[in-house]
CSV table of C-alpha atoms in Angstrom, one decimal:
chain,number,residue,atom,x,y,z
A,1,UNK,CA,-171.3,88.2,-9.0
A,2,UNK,CA,-170.9,89.9,-12.3
A,3,UNK,CA,-168.0,92.3,-12.9
A,4,UNK,CA,-170.4,95.2,-13.2
A,5,UNK,CA,-171.6,94.6,-9.6
A,6,UNK,CA,-168.3,93.6,-8.1
A,7,UNK,CA,-167.0,95.5,-5.0
A,8,UNK,CA,-164.3,97.1,-7.1
A,9,UNK,CA,-166.9,98.4,-9.6
A,10,UNK,CA,-169.1,99.7,-6.9
A,11,UNK,CA,-166.2,101.5,-5.2
A,12,UNK,CA,-165.2,103.1,-8.5
A,13,UNK,CA,-168.7,104.7,-9.0
A,14,UNK,CA,-168.7,108.4,-8.2
A,15,UNK,CA,-170.5,109.6,-5.1
A,16,UNK,CA,-173.2,112.2,-5.2
A,17,UNK,CA,-170.8,114.9,-4.0
A,18,UNK,CA,-168.3,114.0,-6.8
A,19,UNK,CA,-171.1,114.1,-9.4
A,20,UNK,CA,-172.1,117.5,-8.1
A,21,UNK,CA,-168.5,118.7,-8.1
A,22,UNK,CA,-168.1,117.7,-11.7
A,23,UNK,CA,-171.3,119.5,-12.6
A,24,UNK,CA,-170.1,122.7,-10.9
A,25,UNK,CA,-166.7,122.4,-12.7
A,26,UNK,CA,-168.5,122.1,-16.1
A,27,UNK,CA,-170.9,125.0,-15.5
A,28,UNK,CA,-168.3,127.3,-13.9
A,29,UNK,CA,-164.8,126.4,-15.2
A,30,UNK,CA,-162.0,128.2,-13.3
A,31,UNK,CA,-164.4,130.6,-11.6
A,32,UNK,CA,-164.6,128.9,-8.1
A,33,UNK,CA,-162.0,127.7,-5.6
A,34,UNK,CA,-163.0,124.6,-3.7
A,35,UNK,CA,-162.8,124.9,0.1
A,36,UNK,CA,-161.9,121.7,2.0
A,37,UNK,CA,-164.9,119.6,2.7
A,38,UNK,CA,-165.3,119.0,6.4
A,39,UNK,CA,-169.1,118.4,6.8
A,40,UNK,CA,-170.0,116.3,3.7
A,41,UNK,CA,-171.1,119.3,1.7
A,42,UNK,CA,-169.4,121.1,-1.1
A,43,UNK,CA,-168.1,124.6,-0.4
A,44,UNK,CA,-166.7,127.0,-2.9
A,45,UNK,CA,-165.1,130.5,-2.7
A,46,UNK,CA,-165.9,133.1,-5.3
A,47,UNK,CA,-164.4,136.5,-6.0
A,48,UNK,CA,-166.7,139.4,-5.0
A,49,UNK,CA,-166.8,140.8,-8.5
A,50,UNK,CA,-168.0,137.5,-9.9
A,51,UNK,CA,-170.7,136.8,-7.2
A,52,UNK,CA,-173.8,137.7,-9.2
A,53,UNK,CA,-172.7,136.0,-12.4
A,54,UNK,CA,-171.8,132.8,-10.5
A,55,UNK,CA,-175.1,132.9,-8.5
A,56,UNK,CA,-177.2,133.1,-11.7
A,57,UNK,CA,-175.4,130.0,-13.2
A,58,UNK,CA,-175.9,128.1,-9.9
A,59,UNK,CA,-179.6,128.9,-10.1
A,60,UNK,CA,-180.2,128.3,-13.8
A,61,UNK,CA,-177.8,125.6,-14.9
A,62,UNK,CA,-179.8,122.3,-15.6
A,63,UNK,CA,-177.3,120.2,-13.7
A,64,UNK,CA,-177.4,122.5,-10.6
A,65,UNK,CA,-180.7,124.2,-10.3
A,66,UNK,CA,-180.1,125.8,-6.9
A,67,UNK,CA,-183.4,127.7,-6.9
A,68,UNK,CA,-183.5,128.3,-3.2
A,69,UNK,CA,-181.1,130.3,-0.9
A,70,UNK,CA,-181.7,128.8,2.5
A,71,UNK,CA,-179.5,131.2,4.5
A,72,UNK,CA,-177.0,134.0,4.3
A,73,UNK,CA,-174.4,134.1,7.1
A,74,UNK,CA,-171.7,136.6,8.0
A,75,UNK,CA,-168.3,135.5,9.3
A,76,UNK,CA,-165.6,137.5,11.1
A,77,UNK,CA,-162.2,135.8,10.8
A,78,UNK,CA,-160.5,138.3,13.1
A,79,UNK,CA,-157.9,136.3,15.1
A,80,UNK,CA,-159.5,133.1,13.7
A,81,UNK,CA,-158.3,130.0,15.5
A,82,UNK,CA,-157.1,131.7,18.7
A,83,UNK,CA,-158.8,131.9,22.1
A,84,UNK,CA,-158.2,133.5,25.5
A,85,UNK,CA,-157.8,130.2,27.3
A,86,UNK,CA,-156.5,126.8,26.4
A,87,UNK,CA,-159.3,124.4,25.6
A,88,UNK,CA,-157.4,121.3,26.5
A,89,UNK,CA,-156.6,122.4,30.0
A,90,UNK,CA,-158.8,123.1,33.0
A,91,UNK,CA,-158.5,125.5,36.0
A,92,UNK,CA,-159.0,124.7,39.7
A,93,UNK,CA,-161.1,127.8,40.1
A,94,UNK,CA,-163.7,126.9,37.6
A,95,UNK,CA,-166.5,129.2,36.3
A,96,UNK,CA,-166.6,131.2,39.5
A,97,UNK,CA,-163.4,133.1,38.7
A,98,UNK,CA,-162.6,135.3,35.8
A,99,UNK,CA,-159.1,135.5,34.2
A,100,UNK,CA,-157.3,138.5,32.9
A,101,UNK,CA,-158.0,139.2,29.3
A,102,UNK,CA,-155.3,138.0,27.0
A,103,UNK,CA,-152.9,140.4,25.3
A,104,UNK,CA,-154.4,141.2,21.8
A,105,UNK,CA,-152.6,139.3,19.2
A,106,UNK,CA,-150.9,141.1,16.3
A,107,UNK,CA,-151.5,138.0,14.1
A,108,UNK,CA,-154.9,138.9,12.7
A,109,UNK,CA,-156.7,138.1,9.5
A,110,UNK,CA,-154.8,139.3,6.4
A,111,UNK,CA,-156.1,142.3,4.5
A,112,UNK,CA,-159.3,141.5,2.7
A,113,UNK,CA,-159.8,138.2,4.5
A,114,UNK,CA,-161.6,139.3,7.7
A,115,UNK,CA,-165.2,139.5,6.7
A,116,UNK,CA,-166.9,136.9,4.6
A,117,UNK,CA,-170.5,136.1,3.5
A,118,UNK,CA,-171.6,132.5,3.2
A,119,UNK,CA,-174.6,131.5,1.1
A,120,UNK,CA,-176.4,128.1,1.8
A,121,UNK,CA,-178.0,126.9,-1.4
A,122,UNK,CA,-180.6,124.1,-1.9
A,123,UNK,CA,-181.8,122.5,-5.1
A,124,UNK,CA,-185.3,121.3,-4.3
A,125,UNK,CA,-185.7,119.6,-7.7
A,126,UNK,CA,-182.3,117.7,-7.6
A,127,UNK,CA,-182.1,117.3,-3.8
A,128,UNK,CA,-178.5,118.7,-3.5
A,129,UNK,CA,-176.9,121.4,-1.4
A,130,UNK,CA,-173.9,123.7,-1.8
A,131,UNK,CA,-172.3,126.6,0.1
A,132,UNK,CA,-170.8,129.6,-1.5
A,133,UNK,CA,-168.4,132.0,0.3
A,134,UNK,CA,-167.2,135.4,-0.7
A,135,UNK,CA,-164.8,137.7,1.1
A,136,UNK,CA,-165.2,141.5,1.5
A,137,UNK,CA,-162.2,143.2,0.2
A,138,UNK,CA,-162.7,146.5,2.2
A,139,UNK,CA,-162.4,145.8,5.9
A,140,UNK,CA,-163.4,149.3,7.2
A,141,UNK,CA,-166.5,149.2,5.0
A,142,UNK,CA,-167.2,145.5,4.1
A,143,UNK,CA,-169.5,145.2,1.1
A,144,UNK,CA,-170.7,142.7,-1.4
A,145,UNK,CA,-173.5,142.7,-4.0
A,146,UNK,CA,-177.0,141.8,-2.9
A,147,UNK,CA,-178.4,138.5,-4.3
A,148,UNK,CA,-182.0,139.5,-3.7
A,149,UNK,CA,-182.5,139.9,-7.5
A,150,UNK,CA,-181.5,136.2,-7.9
A,151,UNK,CA,-183.0,134.7,-4.7
A,152,UNK,CA,-185.7,137.0,-3.3
A,153,UNK,CA,-185.7,135.0,0.0
A,154,UNK,CA,-182.2,136.4,0.8
A,155,UNK,CA,-183.8,139.8,1.7
A,156,UNK,CA,-184.1,139.4,5.4
A,157,UNK,CA,-181.0,137.2,5.7
A,158,UNK,CA,-178.9,140.0,4.3
A,159,UNK,CA,-180.5,142.5,6.6
A,160,UNK,CA,-179.7,140.2,9.6
A,161,UNK,CA,-176.1,139.9,8.4
A,162,UNK,CA,-175.8,143.7,8.0
A,163,UNK,CA,-177.2,144.1,11.5
A,164,UNK,CA,-175.0,141.6,13.2
A,165,UNK,CA,-171.8,142.0,11.3
A,166,UNK,CA,-172.0,145.4,9.6
A,167,UNK,CA,-171.6,144.0,6.1
A,168,UNK,CA,-173.2,146.1,3.5
A,169,UNK,CA,-175.1,144.6,0.5
A,170,UNK,CA,-175.0,146.8,-2.6
A,171,UNK,CA,-178.4,147.0,-4.3
A,172,UNK,CA,-180.5,145.7,-1.4
A,173,UNK,CA,-184.0,147.2,-1.6
A,174,UNK,CA,-184.3,148.0,2.2
A,175,UNK,CA,-181.1,147.5,4.1
A,176,UNK,CA,-181.7,148.4,7.7
A,177,UNK,CA,-181.4,146.9,11.1
A,178,UNK,CA,-183.6,143.8,11.8
A,179,UNK,CA,-182.8,142.4,15.3
A,180,UNK,CA,-181.3,145.3,17.3
A,181,UNK,CA,-182.9,148.6,18.3
A,182,UNK,CA,-182.8,151.6,16.1
A,183,UNK,CA,-180.3,153.3,18.4
A,184,UNK,CA,-178.0,150.3,18.8
A,185,UNK,CA,-174.3,151.1,18.5
A,186,UNK,CA,-172.0,148.6,16.7
A,187,UNK,CA,-172.6,145.1,15.4
A,188,UNK,CA,-172.8,142.4,18.1
A,189,UNK,CA,-171.3,139.5,16.1
A,190,UNK,CA,-168.1,141.2,15.3
A,191,UNK,CA,-165.2,139.6,17.2
A,192,UNK,CA,-164.0,143.0,18.6
A,193,UNK,CA,-167.5,143.9,19.9
A,194,UNK,CA,-167.4,143.9,23.7
A,195,UNK,CA,-169.2,140.9,25.2
A,196,UNK,CA,-171.3,143.1,27.5
A,197,UNK,CA,-172.0,145.7,24.7
A,198,UNK,CA,-171.5,149.4,24.7
A,199,UNK,CA,-174.8,150.7,26.2
A,200,UNK,CA,-177.5,149.3,28.4
A,201,UNK,CA,-181.2,150.1,28.5
A,202,UNK,CA,-183.4,150.7,31.5
A,203,UNK,CA,-186.7,152.3,32.4
A,204,UNK,CA,-186.3,155.6,34.3
A,205,UNK,CA,-189.3,156.1,36.5
A,206,UNK,CA,-188.5,159.8,37.1
A,207,UNK,CA,-188.4,160.5,33.3
A,208,UNK,CA,-191.2,158.1,32.6
A,209,UNK,CA,-189.4,156.5,29.6
A,210,UNK,CA,-186.7,154.1,28.6
A,211,UNK,CA,-183.1,155.6,28.7
A,212,UNK,CA,-179.8,154.5,27.4
A,213,UNK,CA,-176.7,154.7,29.6
A,214,UNK,CA,-173.1,153.4,29.4
A,215,UNK,CA,-172.9,149.7,30.2
A,216,UNK,CA,-172.2,149.0,33.9
A,217,UNK,CA,-171.0,145.4,33.6
A,218,UNK,CA,-167.3,144.6,34.0
A,219,UNK,CA,-166.5,142.1,31.2
A,220,UNK,CA,-164.3,139.1,32.1
A,221,UNK,CA,-163.3,135.8,30.6
A,222,UNK,CA,-164.5,132.6,32.4
A,223,UNK,CA,-162.5,129.4,32.3
A,224,UNK,CA,-164.2,126.0,32.9
A,225,UNK,CA,-163.1,123.8,35.8
A,226,UNK,CA,-163.7,120.6,33.8
A,227,UNK,CA,-163.5,120.0,30.1
A,228,UNK,CA,-165.2,116.9,28.9
A,229,UNK,CA,-164.9,115.2,25.5
A,230,UNK,CA,-167.7,116.2,23.2
A,231,UNK,CA,-169.3,112.9,22.2
A,232,UNK,CA,-172.3,114.4,20.4
A,233,UNK,CA,-170.9,113.2,17.1
A,234,UNK,CA,-169.8,109.7,18.3
A,235,UNK,CA,-170.9,107.3,15.5
A,236,UNK,CA,-172.2,104.9,18.1
A,237,UNK,CA,-174.7,107.6,19.1
A,238,UNK,CA,-175.6,109.1,15.7
A,239,UNK,CA,-175.9,105.8,13.8
A,240,UNK,CA,-173.4,107.1,11.3
A,241,UNK,CA,-171.6,104.4,9.2
A,242,UNK,CA,-168.1,103.6,10.5
A,243,UNK,CA,-165.1,102.7,8.3
A,244,UNK,CA,-162.7,99.9,9.1
A,245,UNK,CA,-160.3,102.3,10.9
A,246,UNK,CA,-163.1,103.2,13.3
A,247,UNK,CA,-163.7,106.7,11.9
A,248,UNK,CA,-167.0,107.9,10.4
A,249,UNK,CA,-167.1,107.0,6.7
A,250,UNK,CA,-167.8,109.8,4.1
């Protein structure tokens, strides 16, 4: 075996993600902050006032060519990482019993870090993917620039994000609700939105039309009786390569 094809030489060759990361660093020096890679894809965070400039470079740079925006997602980091019941313990009462709601935590997301927008980008010509995240500085009225002028396909994705999270997109050509009713109150994917909603709809036979009324469901938190290990990502079931330590390899 020649030195060029030795295991040491193969191990020193950069991976596709490392090559893409170097290309991003060359095209956008000191403009992005890398987010820890937990799903074998690169994720970067960009400041809201640099979003459009960065998006154009990601689309047009010869080494990047992210010509397609696959999805636009909203994220609400309110009380991120906390839950109303412990996920490692079970209860003898199971799903048939509700528990008292937990006391609201004062440890919430810091100012300007509650609402974020995540863009899933795809380069069809170079077969590579990247995610871009931007936080909304104004929590009462979260807003970022619309990228529809760069990726026209983001139009309905931004409308859906506005509908579900209440995030505004400055410069969007037709920003209005997409999935909920015209008279819907609130944004259902926000963490502080009641699980049962604010109003319910029913048909009133006396009035001969659909009417809105305050929701009559009493919300409660259900605790599972049995918590099983999630083996959906077990390498033995997914045919993922396994390293020497038994963990999935990168």
